[in-house]
């Protein structure tokens, strides 16, 4: 069964990437002074002729770091902001809220 366009999960680029050949990790907070690429530039917007400073592999040999958001891309504009959270963040929110309400409920028995 093929997924329709509405069933695509939201993927957000993190700005960093790792070279598949040597394992070098490009981090936007460091940039690459050898190329020169200034600090703060995400990997997605680096020039097409960018090469790995360690092994010389081309840009297409890098794997970009991405975050998959637990929600469909077309639904990101709805809700109270939780549509942009990852699955782990949603689990923490749900179970943290349940634990907090349980603690408040139990604390209510101590009131006289």
PDB file of N, CA and C in Angstrom:
ATOM      1  N   UNK A   1       0.842  -1.174   0.000  1.00  0.00           N
ATOM      2  CA  UNK A   1       0.000   0.000   0.000  1.00  0.00           C
ATOM      3  C   UNK A   1       0.890   1.241   0.000  1.00  0.00           C
ATOM      4  N   UNK A   2       0.635   2.170  -0.886  1.00  0.00           N
ATOM      5  CA  UNK A   2       1.411   3.397  -0.995  1.00  0.00           C
ATOM      6  C   UNK A   2       0.851   4.469  -0.076  1.00  0.00           C
ATOM      7  N   UNK A   3       1.754   5.248   0.503  1.00  0.00           N
ATOM      8  CA  UNK A   3       1.323   6.360   1.354  1.00  0.00           C
ATOM      9  C   UNK A   3       0.983   7.556   0.480  1.00  0.00           C
ATOM     10  N   UNK A   4      -0.095   8.222   0.819  1.00  0.00           N
ATOM     11  CA  UNK A   4      -0.439   9.436   0.087  1.00  0.00           C
ATOM     12  C   UNK A   4       0.406  10.586   0.602  1.00  0.00           C
ATOM     13  N   UNK A   5       0.346  11.706  -0.072  1.00  0.00           N
ATOM     14  CA  UNK A   5       1.140  12.878   0.318  1.00  0.00           C
ATOM     15  C   UNK A   5       0.764  13.368   1.706  1.00  0.00           C
ATOM     16  N   UNK A   6      -0.485  13.168   2.114  1.00  0.00           N
ATOM     17  CA  UNK A   6      -0.933  13.630   3.429  1.00  0.00           C
ATOM     18  C   UNK A   6      -0.354  12.792   4.555  1.00  0.00           C
ATOM     19  N   UNK A   7       0.136  11.586   4.257  1.00  0.00           N
ATOM     20  CA  UNK A   7       0.635  10.684   5.285  1.00  0.00           C
ATOM     21  C   UNK A   7       2.145  10.761   5.466  1.00  0.00           C
ATOM     22  N   UNK A   8       2.768  11.800   4.976  1.00  0.00           N
ATOM     23  CA  UNK A   8       4.213  11.974   5.135  1.00  0.00           C
ATOM     24  C   UNK A   8       4.487  12.661   6.463  1.00  0.00           C
ATOM     25  N   UNK A   9       5.386  12.078   7.260  1.00  0.00           N
ATOM     26  CA  UNK A   9       5.750  12.697   8.530  1.00  0.00           C
ATOM     27  C   UNK A   9       6.620  13.918   8.285  1.00  0.00           C
ATOM     28  N   UNK A  10       6.523  14.867   9.183  1.00  0.00           N
ATOM     29  CA  UNK A  10       7.294  16.105   9.089  1.00  0.00           C
ATOM     30  C   UNK A  10       8.750  15.812   9.434  1.00  0.00           C
ATOM     31  N   UNK A  11       9.665  16.261   8.585  1.00  0.00           N
ATOM     32  CA  UNK A  11      11.099  16.081   8.806  1.00  0.00           C
ATOM     33  C   UNK A  11      11.741  17.458   8.840  1.00  0.00           C
ATOM     34  N   UNK A  12      12.490  17.730   9.912  1.00  0.00           N
ATOM     35  CA  UNK A  12      13.133  19.028  10.091  1.00  0.00           C
ATOM     36  C   UNK A  12      14.638  18.830  10.095  1.00  0.00           C
ATOM     37  N   UNK A  13      15.335  19.567   9.233  1.00  0.00           N
ATOM     38  CA  UNK A  13      16.793  19.497   9.205  1.00  0.00           C
ATOM     39  C   UNK A  13      17.398  20.143  10.434  1.00  0.00           C
ATOM     40  N   UNK A  14      18.453  19.535  10.960  1.00  0.00           N
ATOM     41  CA  UNK A  14      19.114  20.050  12.149  1.00  0.00           C
ATOM     42  C   UNK A  14      20.271  20.984  11.799  1.00  0.00           C
ATOM     43  N   UNK A  15      20.675  21.018  10.543  1.00  0.00           N
ATOM     44  CA  UNK A  15      21.769  21.888  10.132  1.00  0.00           C
ATOM     45  C   UNK A  15      23.119  21.212  10.110  1.00  0.00           C
ATOM     46  N   UNK A  16      23.234  20.037  10.727  1.00  0.00           N
ATOM     47  CA  UNK A  16      24.513  19.332  10.740  1.00  0.00           C
ATOM     48  C   UNK A  16      24.443  18.140   9.792  1.00  0.00           C
ATOM     49  N   UNK A  17      25.611  17.578   9.478  1.00  0.00           N
ATOM     50  CA  UNK A  17      25.684  16.431   8.586  1.00  0.00           C
ATOM     51  C   UNK A  17      26.954  15.646   8.889  1.00  0.00           C
ATOM     52  N   UNK A  18      26.951  14.356   8.510  1.00  0.00           N
ATOM     53  CA  UNK A  18      28.087  13.479   8.749  1.00  0.00           C
ATOM     54  C   UNK A  18      28.555  12.890   7.429  1.00  0.00           C
ATOM     55  N   UNK A  19      29.866  12.878   7.218  1.00  0.00           N
ATOM     56  CA  UNK A  19      30.452  12.300   6.010  1.00  0.00           C
ATOM     57  C   UNK A  19      30.358  10.780   6.091  1.00  0.00           C
ATOM     58  N   UNK A  20      29.808  10.150   5.041  1.00  0.00           N
ATOM     59  CA  UNK A  20      29.685   8.697   5.021  1.00  0.00           C
ATOM     60  C   UNK A  20      31.034   8.020   4.845  1.00  0.00           C
ATOM     61  N   UNK A  21      31.996   8.712   4.268  1.00  0.00           N
ATOM     62  CA  UNK A  21      33.295   8.104   3.996  1.00  0.00           C
ATOM     63  C   UNK A  21      34.186   8.029   5.232  1.00  0.00           C
ATOM     64  N   UNK A  22      34.305   9.132   5.971  1.00  0.00           N
ATOM     65  CA  UNK A  22      35.269   9.172   7.076  1.00  0.00           C
ATOM     66  C   UNK A  22      34.646   9.435   8.439  1.00  0.00           C
ATOM     67  N   UNK A  23      33.378   9.850   8.488  1.00  0.00           N
ATOM     68  CA  UNK A  23      32.724  10.097   9.762  1.00  0.00           C
ATOM     69  C   UNK A  23      32.850  11.524  10.269  1.00  0.00           C
ATOM     70  N   UNK A  24      33.459  12.422   9.474  1.00  0.00           N
ATOM     71  CA  UNK A  24      33.566  13.828   9.881  1.00  0.00           C
ATOM     72  C   UNK A  24      32.168  14.402  10.053  1.00  0.00           C
ATOM     73  N   UNK A  25      31.963  15.158  11.123  1.00  0.00           N
ATOM     74  CA  UNK A  25      30.658  15.768  11.376  1.00  0.00           C
ATOM     75  C   UNK A  25      30.741  17.273  11.197  1.00  0.00           C
ATOM     76  N   UNK A  26      29.960  17.775  10.230  1.00  0.00           N
ATOM     77  CA  UNK A  26      29.850  19.219  10.017  1.00  0.00           C
ATOM     78  C   UNK A  26      28.846  19.750  11.016  1.00  0.00           C
ATOM     79  N   UNK A  27      29.244  20.764  11.789  1.00  0.00           N
ATOM     80  CA  UNK A  27      28.354  21.394  12.761  1.00  0.00           C
ATOM     81  C   UNK A  27      28.227  22.870  12.412  1.00  0.00           C
ATOM     82  N   UNK A  28      26.994  23.372  12.305  1.00  0.00           N
ATOM     83  CA  UNK A  28      26.815  24.775  11.920  1.00  0.00           C
ATOM     84  C   UNK A  28      27.417  25.758  12.917  1.00  0.00           C
ATOM     85  N   UNK A  29      27.482  25.390  14.197  1.00  0.00           N
ATOM     86  CA  UNK A  29      28.050  26.314  15.178  1.00  0.00           C
ATOM     87  C   UNK A  29      29.557  26.484  15.008  1.00  0.00           C
ATOM     88  N   UNK A  30      30.210  25.544  14.310  1.00  0.00           N
ATOM     89  CA  UNK A  30      31.649  25.658  14.046  1.00  0.00           C
ATOM     90  C   UNK A  30      31.942  26.180  12.646  1.00  0.00           C
ATOM     91  N   UNK A  31      31.070  25.863  11.693  1.00  0.00           N
ATOM     92  CA  UNK A  31      31.345  26.217  10.307  1.00  0.00           C
ATOM     93  C   UNK A  31      32.524  25.410   9.785  1.00  0.00           C
ATOM     94  N   UNK A  32      33.189  25.905   8.766  1.00  0.00           N
ATOM     95  CA  UNK A  32      34.391  25.264   8.230  1.00  0.00           C
ATOM     96  C   UNK A  32      35.326  26.367   7.754  1.00  0.00           C
ATOM     97  N   UNK A  33      36.281  26.776   8.602  1.00  0.00           N
ATOM     98  CA  UNK A  33      37.160  27.887   8.233  1.00  0.00           C
ATOM     99  C   UNK A  33      38.067  27.573   7.047  1.00  0.00           C
ATOM    100  N   UNK A  34      38.281  26.293   6.723  1.00  0.00           N
ATOM    101  CA  UNK A  34      39.141  25.928   5.596  1.00  0.00           C
ATOM    102  C   UNK A  34      38.474  26.192   4.251  1.00  0.00           C
ATOM    103  N   UNK A  35      37.121  26.127   4.184  1.00  0.00           N
ATOM    104  CA  UNK A  35      36.458  26.210   2.869  1.00  0.00           C
ATOM    105  C   UNK A  35      36.339  27.626   2.322  1.00  0.00           C
ATOM    106  N   UNK A  36      36.019  28.697   2.858  1.00  0.00           N
ATOM    107  CA  UNK A  36      35.549  29.068   4.187  1.00  0.00           C
ATOM    108  C   UNK A  36      34.030  29.113   4.256  1.00  0.00           C
ATOM    109  N   UNK A  37      33.509  28.541   5.317  1.00  0.00           N
ATOM    110  CA  UNK A  37      32.077  28.601   5.606  1.00  0.00           C
ATOM    111  C   UNK A  37      31.939  29.217   6.990  1.00  0.00           C
ATOM    112  N   UNK A  38      31.189  30.314   7.115  1.00  0.00           N
ATOM    113  CA  UNK A  38      31.077  30.994   8.415  1.00  0.00           C
ATOM    114  C   UNK A  38      30.272  30.178   9.423  1.00  0.00           C
ATOM    115  N   UNK A  39      30.457  30.517  10.670  1.00  0.00           N
ATOM    116  CA  UNK A  39      29.682  29.878  11.735  1.00  0.00           C
ATOM    117  C   UNK A  39      28.206  30.197  11.554  1.00  0.00           C
ATOM    118  N   UNK A  40      27.357  29.245  11.919  1.00  0.00           N
ATOM    119  CA  UNK A  40      25.913  29.457  11.853  1.00  0.00           C
ATOM    120  C   UNK A  40      25.279  29.054  10.534  1.00  0.00           C
ATOM    121  N   UNK A  41      26.070  28.646   9.539  1.00  0.00           N
ATOM    122  CA  UNK A  41      25.506  28.253   8.246  1.00  0.00           C
ATOM    123  C   UNK A  41      25.116  26.777   8.286  1.00  0.00           C
ATOM    124  N   UNK A  42      23.831  26.494   8.044  1.00  0.00           N
ATOM    125  CA  UNK A  42      23.359  25.114   8.004  1.00  0.00           C
ATOM    126  C   UNK A  42      23.960  24.380   6.817  1.00  0.00           C
ATOM    127  N   UNK A  43      24.099  23.062   6.965  1.00  0.00           N
ATOM    128  CA  UNK A  43      24.708  22.262   5.907  1.00  0.00           C
ATOM    129  C   UNK A  43      23.900  22.326   4.616  1.00  0.00           C
ATOM    130  N   UNK A  44      22.587  22.439   4.727  1.00  0.00           N
ATOM    131  CA  UNK A  44      21.728  22.448   3.544  1.00  0.00           C
ATOM    132  C   UNK A  44      22.022  23.618   2.613  1.00  0.00           C
ATOM    133  N   UNK A  45      22.559  24.720   3.143  1.00  0.00           N
ATOM    134  CA  UNK A  45      22.807  25.905   2.319  1.00  0.00           C
ATOM    135  C   UNK A  45      24.288  26.095   1.983  1.00  0.00           C
ATOM    136  N   UNK A  46      25.122  25.112   2.295  1.00  0.00           N
ATOM    137  CA  UNK A  46      26.530  25.208   1.894  1.00  0.00           C
ATOM    138  C   UNK A  46      26.614  25.081   0.377  1.00  0.00           C
ATOM    139  N   UNK A  47      27.673  25.603  -0.236  1.00  0.00           N
ATOM    140  CA  UNK A  47      27.804  25.520  -1.696  1.00  0.00           C
ATOM    141  C   UNK A  47      27.838  24.072  -2.188  1.00  0.00           C
ATOM    142  N   UNK A  48      27.406  23.853  -3.415  1.00  0.00           N
ATOM    143  CA  UNK A  48      27.375  22.505  -3.988  1.00  0.00           C
ATOM    144  C   UNK A  48      28.774  21.922  -4.173  1.00  0.00           C
ATOM    145  N   UNK A  49      29.785  22.782  -4.287  1.00  0.00           N
ATOM    146  CA  UNK A  49      31.148  22.273  -4.469  1.00  0.00           C
ATOM    147  C   UNK A  49      31.871  22.047  -3.136  1.00  0.00           C
ATOM    148  N   UNK A  50      31.129  22.057  -2.029  1.00  0.00           N
ATOM    149  CA  UNK A  50      31.723  21.816  -0.708  1.00  0.00           C
ATOM    150  C   UNK A  50      32.242  20.381  -0.647  1.00  0.00           C
ATOM    151  N   UNK A  51      33.424  20.211  -0.074  1.00  0.00           N
ATOM    152  CA  UNK A  51      34.019  18.884   0.098  1.00  0.00           C
ATOM    153  C   UNK A  51      34.393  18.686   1.563  1.00  0.00           C
ATOM    154  N   UNK A  52      34.478  17.435   1.964  1.00  0.00           N
ATOM    155  CA  UNK A  52      34.851  17.087   3.334  1.00  0.00           C
ATOM    156  C   UNK A  52      36.283  17.552   3.589  1.00  0.00           C
ATOM    157  N   UNK A  53      36.526  18.286   4.683  1.00  0.00           N
ATOM    158  CA  UNK A  53      37.878  18.765   4.958  1.00  0.00           C
ATOM    159  C   UNK A  53      38.841  17.650   5.370  1.00  0.00           C
ATOM    160  N   UNK A  54      38.326  16.476   5.727  1.00  0.00           N
ATOM    161  CA  UNK A  54      39.188  15.374   6.160  1.00  0.00           C
ATOM    162  C   UNK A  54      39.569  14.471   4.997  1.00  0.00           C
ATOM    163  N   UNK A  55      38.549  13.996   4.240  1.00  0.00           N
ATOM    164  CA  UNK A  55      38.832  13.015   3.181  1.00  0.00           C
ATOM    165  C   UNK A  55      38.597  13.540   1.769  1.00  0.00           C
ATOM    166  N   UNK A  56      38.016  14.728   1.615  1.00  0.00           N
ATOM    167  CA  UNK A  56      37.800  15.305   0.293  1.00  0.00           C
ATOM    168  C   UNK A  56      36.570  14.794  -0.431  1.00  0.00           C
ATOM    169  N   UNK A  57      35.676  14.084   0.255  1.00  0.00           N
ATOM    170  CA  UNK A  57      34.452  13.586  -0.381  1.00  0.00           C
ATOM    171  C   UNK A  57      33.519  14.743  -0.712  1.00  0.00           C
ATOM    172  N   UNK A  58      32.760  14.624  -1.815  1.00  0.00           N
ATOM    173  CA  UNK A  58      31.844  15.709  -2.196  1.00  0.00           C
ATOM    174  C   UNK A  58      30.651  15.807  -1.247  1.00  0.00           C
ATOM    175  N   UNK A  59      29.899  16.876  -1.385  1.00  0.00           N
ATOM    176  CA  UNK A  59      28.755  17.163  -0.514  1.00  0.00           C
ATOM    177  C   UNK A  59      27.715  16.048  -0.546  1.00  0.00           C
ATOM    178  N   UNK A  60      27.553  15.381  -1.682  1.00  0.00           N
ATOM    179  CA  UNK A  60      26.537  14.333  -1.787  1.00  0.00           C
ATOM    180  C   UNK A  60      26.874  13.100  -0.950  1.00  0.00           C
ATOM    181  N   UNK A  61      28.110  13.000  -0.444  1.00  0.00           N
ATOM    182  CA  UNK A  61      28.511  11.885   0.416  1.00  0.00           C
ATOM    183  C   UNK A  61      28.143  12.124   1.879  1.00  0.00           C
ATOM    184  N   UNK A  62      27.581  13.274   2.183  1.00  0.00           N
ATOM    185  CA  UNK A  62      27.189  13.595   3.552  1.00  0.00           C
ATOM    186  C   UNK A  62      25.742  13.174   3.793  1.00  0.00           C
ATOM    187  N   UNK A  63      25.460  12.767   5.024  1.00  0.00           N
ATOM    188  CA  UNK A  63      24.101  12.438   5.444  1.00  0.00           C
ATOM    189  C   UNK A  63      23.665  13.513   6.428  1.00  0.00           C
ATOM    190  N   UNK A  64      22.622  14.234   6.073  1.00  0.00           N
ATOM    191  CA  UNK A  64      22.141  15.330   6.918  1.00  0.00           C
ATOM    192  C   UNK A  64      21.431  14.779   8.149  1.00  0.00           C
ATOM    193  N   UNK A  65      21.639  15.429   9.277  1.00  0.00           N
ATOM    194  CA  UNK A  65      20.942  15.064  10.514  1.00  0.00           C
ATOM    195  C   UNK A  65      19.560  15.697  10.487  1.00  0.00           C
ATOM    196  N   UNK A  66      18.547  14.875  10.678  1.00  0.00           N
ATOM    197  CA  UNK A  66      17.176  15.366  10.651  1.00  0.00           C
ATOM    198  C   UNK A  66      16.430  14.901  11.895  1.00  0.00           C
ATOM    199  N   UNK A  67      15.377  15.623  12.213  1.00  0.00           N
ATOM    200  CA  UNK A  67      14.493  15.265  13.322  1.00  0.00           C
ATOM    201  C   UNK A  67      13.130  14.972  12.719  1.00  0.00           C
ATOM    202  N   UNK A  68      12.609  13.773  13.000  1.00  0.00           N
ATOM    203  CA  UNK A  68      11.285  13.407  12.511  1.00  0.00           C
ATOM    204  C   UNK A  68      10.275  13.784  13.582  1.00  0.00           C
ATOM    205  N   UNK A  69       9.357  14.649  13.207  1.00  0.00           N
ATOM    206  CA  UNK A  69       8.330  15.121  14.133  1.00  0.00           C
ATOM    207  C   UNK A  69       7.163  14.150  14.077  1.00  0.00           C
ATOM    208  N   UNK A  70       6.641  13.801  15.236  1.00  0.00           N
ATOM    209  CA  UNK A  70       5.535  12.848  15.324  1.00  0.00           C
ATOM    210  C   UNK A  70       4.233  13.523  14.916  1.00  0.00           C
ATOM    211  N   UNK A  71       3.998  13.587  13.656  1.00  0.00           N
ATOM    212  CA  UNK A  71       2.780  14.196  13.127  1.00  0.00           C
ATOM    213  C   UNK A  71       2.924  14.385  11.628  1.00  0.00           C
ATOM    214  N   UNK A  72       1.812  14.409  10.947  1.00  0.00           N
ATOM    215  CA  UNK A  72       1.846  14.571   9.505  1.00  0.00           C
ATOM    216  C   UNK A  72       2.170  16.006   9.136  1.00  0.00           C
ATOM    217  N   UNK A  73       2.868  16.176   8.026  1.00  0.00           N
ATOM    218  CA  UNK A  73       3.318  17.498   7.598  1.00  0.00           C
ATOM    219  C   UNK A  73       2.145  18.452   7.376  1.00  0.00           C
ATOM    220  N   UNK A  74       1.047  17.946   6.860  1.00  0.00           N
ATOM    221  CA  UNK A  74      -0.082  18.839   6.558  1.00  0.00           C
ATOM    222  C   UNK A  74      -0.822  19.283   7.821  1.00  0.00           C
ATOM    223  N   UNK A  75      -0.609  18.607   8.950  1.00  0.00           N
ATOM    224  CA  UNK A  75      -1.291  18.956  10.197  1.00  0.00           C
ATOM    225  C   UNK A  75      -0.473  19.873  11.095  1.00  0.00           C
ATOM    226  N   UNK A  76       0.680  20.321  10.676  1.00  0.00           N
ATOM    227  CA  UNK A  76       1.559  21.103  11.540  1.00  0.00           C
ATOM    228  C   UNK A  76       0.981  22.462  11.918  1.00  0.00           C
ATOM    229  N   UNK A  77       0.050  22.976  11.136  1.00  0.00           N
ATOM    230  CA  UNK A  77      -0.502  24.305  11.432  1.00  0.00           C
ATOM    231  C   UNK A  77      -1.658  24.258  12.435  1.00  0.00           C
ATOM    232  N   UNK A  78      -2.106  23.071  12.829  1.00  0.00           N
ATOM    233  CA  UNK A  78      -3.229  22.937  13.754  1.00  0.00           C
ATOM    234  C   UNK A  78      -2.734  22.652  15.167  1.00  0.00           C
ATOM    235  N   UNK A  79      -3.612  22.817  16.149  1.00  0.00           N
ATOM    236  CA  UNK A  79      -3.308  22.428  17.521  1.00  0.00           C
ATOM    237  C   UNK A  79      -2.697  23.543  18.342  1.00  0.00           C
ATOM    238  N   UNK A  80      -2.201  23.157  19.506  1.00  0.00           N
ATOM    239  CA  UNK A  80      -1.670  24.106  20.477  1.00  0.00           C
ATOM    240  C   UNK A  80      -0.150  24.111  20.517  1.00  0.00           C
ATOM    241  N   UNK A  81       0.497  23.685  19.472  1.00  0.00           N
ATOM    242  CA  UNK A  81       1.952  23.678  19.437  1.00  0.00           C
ATOM    243  C   UNK A  81       2.564  22.312  19.652  1.00  0.00           C
ATOM    244  N   UNK A  82       1.754  21.332  20.019  1.00  0.00           N
ATOM    245  CA  UNK A  82       2.306  19.998  20.246  1.00  0.00           C
ATOM    246  C   UNK A  82       2.514  19.227  18.950  1.00  0.00           C
ATOM    247  N   UNK A  83       1.997  19.722  17.839  1.00  0.00           N
ATOM    248  CA  UNK A  83       2.204  19.037  16.568  1.00  0.00           C
ATOM    249  C   UNK A  83       3.655  19.091  16.120  1.00  0.00           C
ATOM    250  N   UNK A  84       4.415  20.045  16.627  1.00  0.00           N
ATOM    251  CA  UNK A  84       5.822  20.165  16.265  1.00  0.00           C
ATOM    252  C   UNK A  84       6.754  19.417  17.196  1.00  0.00           C
ATOM    253  N   UNK A  85       6.204  18.637  18.123  1.00  0.00           N
ATOM    254  CA  UNK A  85       7.030  17.901  19.077  1.00  0.00           C
ATOM    255  C   UNK A  85       7.377  16.521  18.532  1.00  0.00           C
ATOM    256  N   UNK A  86       8.539  16.007  18.955  1.00  0.00           N
ATOM    257  CA  UNK A  86       8.911  14.642  18.584  1.00  0.00           C
ATOM    258  C   UNK A  86       8.103  13.667  19.424  1.00  0.00           C
ATOM    259  N   UNK A  87       8.163  12.394  19.067  1.00  0.00           N
ATOM    260  CA  UNK A  87       7.444  11.377  19.815  1.00  0.00           C
ATOM    261  C   UNK A  87       7.889  11.302  21.261  1.00  0.00           C
ATOM    262  N   UNK A  88       9.193  11.406  21.503  1.00  0.00           N
ATOM    263  CA  UNK A  88       9.714  11.358  22.873  1.00  0.00           C
ATOM    264  C   UNK A  88       9.241  12.556  23.692  1.00  0.00           C
ATOM    265  N   UNK A  89       9.189  13.721  23.075  1.00  0.00           N
ATOM    266  CA  UNK A  89       8.717  14.908  23.786  1.00  0.00           C
ATOM    267  C   UNK A  89       7.241  14.774  24.151  1.00  0.00           C
ATOM    268  N   UNK A  90       6.451  14.183  23.249  1.00  0.00           N
ATOM    269  CA  UNK A  90       5.030  13.986  23.542  1.00  0.00           C
ATOM    270  C   UNK A  90       4.841  12.974  24.667  1.00  0.00           C
ATOM    271  N   UNK A  91       5.637  11.897  24.665  1.00  0.00           N
ATOM    272  CA  UNK A  91       5.546  10.919  25.750  1.00  0.00           C
ATOM    273  C   UNK A  91       5.880  11.554  27.091  1.00  0.00           C
ATOM    274  N   UNK A  92       6.924  12.364  27.116  1.00  0.00           N
ATOM    275  CA  UNK A  92       7.315  13.039  28.353  1.00  0.00           C
ATOM    276  C   UNK A  92       6.207  13.978  28.831  1.00  0.00           C
ATOM    277  N   UNK A  93       5.595  14.691  27.918  1.00  0.00           N
ATOM    278  CA  UNK A  93       4.501  15.595  28.269  1.00  0.00           C
ATOM    279  C   UNK A  93       3.303  14.831  28.825  1.00  0.00           C
ATOM    280  N   UNK A  94       2.925  13.750  28.171  1.00  0.00           N
ATOM    281  CA  UNK A  94       1.752  12.979  28.595  1.00  0.00           C
ATOM    282  C   UNK A  94       1.980  12.331  29.957  1.00  0.00           C
ATOM    283  N   UNK A  95       3.067  11.571  30.082  1.00  0.00           N
ATOM    284  CA  UNK A  95       3.299  10.857  31.337  1.00  0.00           C
ATOM    285  C   UNK A  95       3.704  11.798  32.464  1.00  0.00           C
ATOM    286  N   UNK A  96       4.376  12.877  32.157  1.00  0.00           N
ATOM    287  CA  UNK A  96       4.690  13.875  33.179  1.00  0.00           C
ATOM    288  C   UNK A  96       3.431  14.530  33.718  1.00  0.00           C
ATOM    289  N   UNK A  97       2.485  14.834  32.825  1.00  0.00           N
ATOM    290  CA  UNK A  97       1.205  15.415  33.253  1.00  0.00           C
ATOM    291  C   UNK A  97       0.413  14.430  34.100  1.00  0.00           C
ATOM    292  N   UNK A  98       0.383  13.162  33.678  1.00  0.00           N
ATOM    293  CA  UNK A  98      -0.331  12.154  34.462  1.00  0.00           C
ATOM    294  C   UNK A  98       0.269  12.009  35.854  1.00  0.00           C
ATOM    295  N   UNK A  99       1.581  11.981  35.946  1.00  0.00           N
ATOM    296  CA  UNK A  99       2.253  11.858  37.240  1.00  0.00           C
ATOM    297  C   UNK A  99       1.977  13.079  38.120  1.00  0.00           C
ATOM    298  N   UNK A 100       1.990  14.258  37.529  1.00  0.00           N
ATOM    299  CA  UNK A 100       1.709  15.488  38.284  1.00  0.00           C
ATOM    300  C   UNK A 100       0.283  15.485  38.825  1.00  0.00           C
ATOM    301  N   UNK A 101      -0.693  15.153  37.993  1.00  0.00           N
ATOM    302  CA  UNK A 101      -2.082  15.129  38.443  1.00  0.00           C
ATOM    303  C   UNK A 101      -2.312  14.040  39.489  1.00  0.00           C
ATOM    304  N   UNK A 102      -1.639  12.907  39.338  1.00  0.00           N
ATOM    305  CA  UNK A 102      -1.748  11.843  40.334  1.00  0.00           C
ATOM    306  C   UNK A 102      -1.200  12.315  41.674  1.00  0.00           C
ATOM    307  N   UNK A 103      -0.038  12.998  41.654  1.00  0.00           N
ATOM    308  CA  UNK A 103       0.558  13.514  42.892  1.00  0.00           C
ATOM    309  C   UNK A 103      -0.362  14.549  43.543  1.00  0.00           C
ATOM    310  N   UNK A 104      -0.970  15.421  42.757  1.00  0.00           N
ATOM    311  CA  UNK A 104      -1.911  16.404  43.309  1.00  0.00           C
ATOM    312  C   UNK A 104      -3.154  15.730  43.885  1.00  0.00           C
ATOM    313  N   UNK A 105      -3.626  14.706  43.212  1.00  0.00           N
ATOM    314  CA  UNK A 105      -4.795  13.965  43.687  1.00  0.00           C
ATOM    315  C   UNK A 105      -4.501  13.303  45.031  1.00  0.00           C
ATOM    316  N   UNK A 106      -3.367  12.653  45.150  1.00  0.00           N
ATOM    317  CA  UNK A 106      -2.969  12.004  46.401  1.00  0.00           C
ATOM    318  C   UNK A 106      -2.728  13.048  47.492  1.00  0.00           C
ATOM    319  N   UNK A 107      -2.141  14.189  47.125  1.00  0.00           N
ATOM    320  CA  UNK A 107      -1.895  15.249  48.106  1.00  0.00           C
ATOM    321  C   UNK A 107      -3.204  15.811  48.648  1.00  0.00           C
ATOM    322  N   UNK A 108      -4.273  15.717  47.881  1.00  0.00           N
ATOM    323  CA  UNK A 108      -5.577  16.185  48.330  1.00  0.00           C
ATOM    324  C   UNK A 108      -6.094  15.425  49.537  1.00  0.00           C
ATOM    325  N   UNK A 109      -5.672  14.177  49.704  1.00  0.00           N
ATOM    326  CA  UNK A 109      -6.089  13.401  50.872  1.00  0.00           C
ATOM    327  C   UNK A 109      -5.461  13.937  52.153  1.00  0.00           C
ATOM    328  N   UNK A 110      -4.350  14.651  52.043  1.00  0.00           N
ATOM    329  CA  UNK A 110      -3.683  15.201  53.211  1.00  0.00           C
ATOM    330  C   UNK A 110      -4.322  16.482  53.721  1.00  0.00           C
ATOM    331  N   UNK A 111      -5.196  17.083  52.931  1.00  0.00           N
ATOM    332  CA  UNK A 111      -5.862  18.321  53.358  1.00  0.00           C
ATOM    333  C   UNK A 111      -6.970  18.006  54.356  1.00  0.00           C
ATOM    334  N   UNK A 112      -7.071  18.769  55.377  1.00  0.00           N
ATOM    335  CA  UNK A 112      -8.117  18.565  56.393  1.00  0.00           C
ATOM    336  C   UNK A 112      -8.981  19.792  56.492  1.00  0.00           C
TER     337      UNK A 112
END
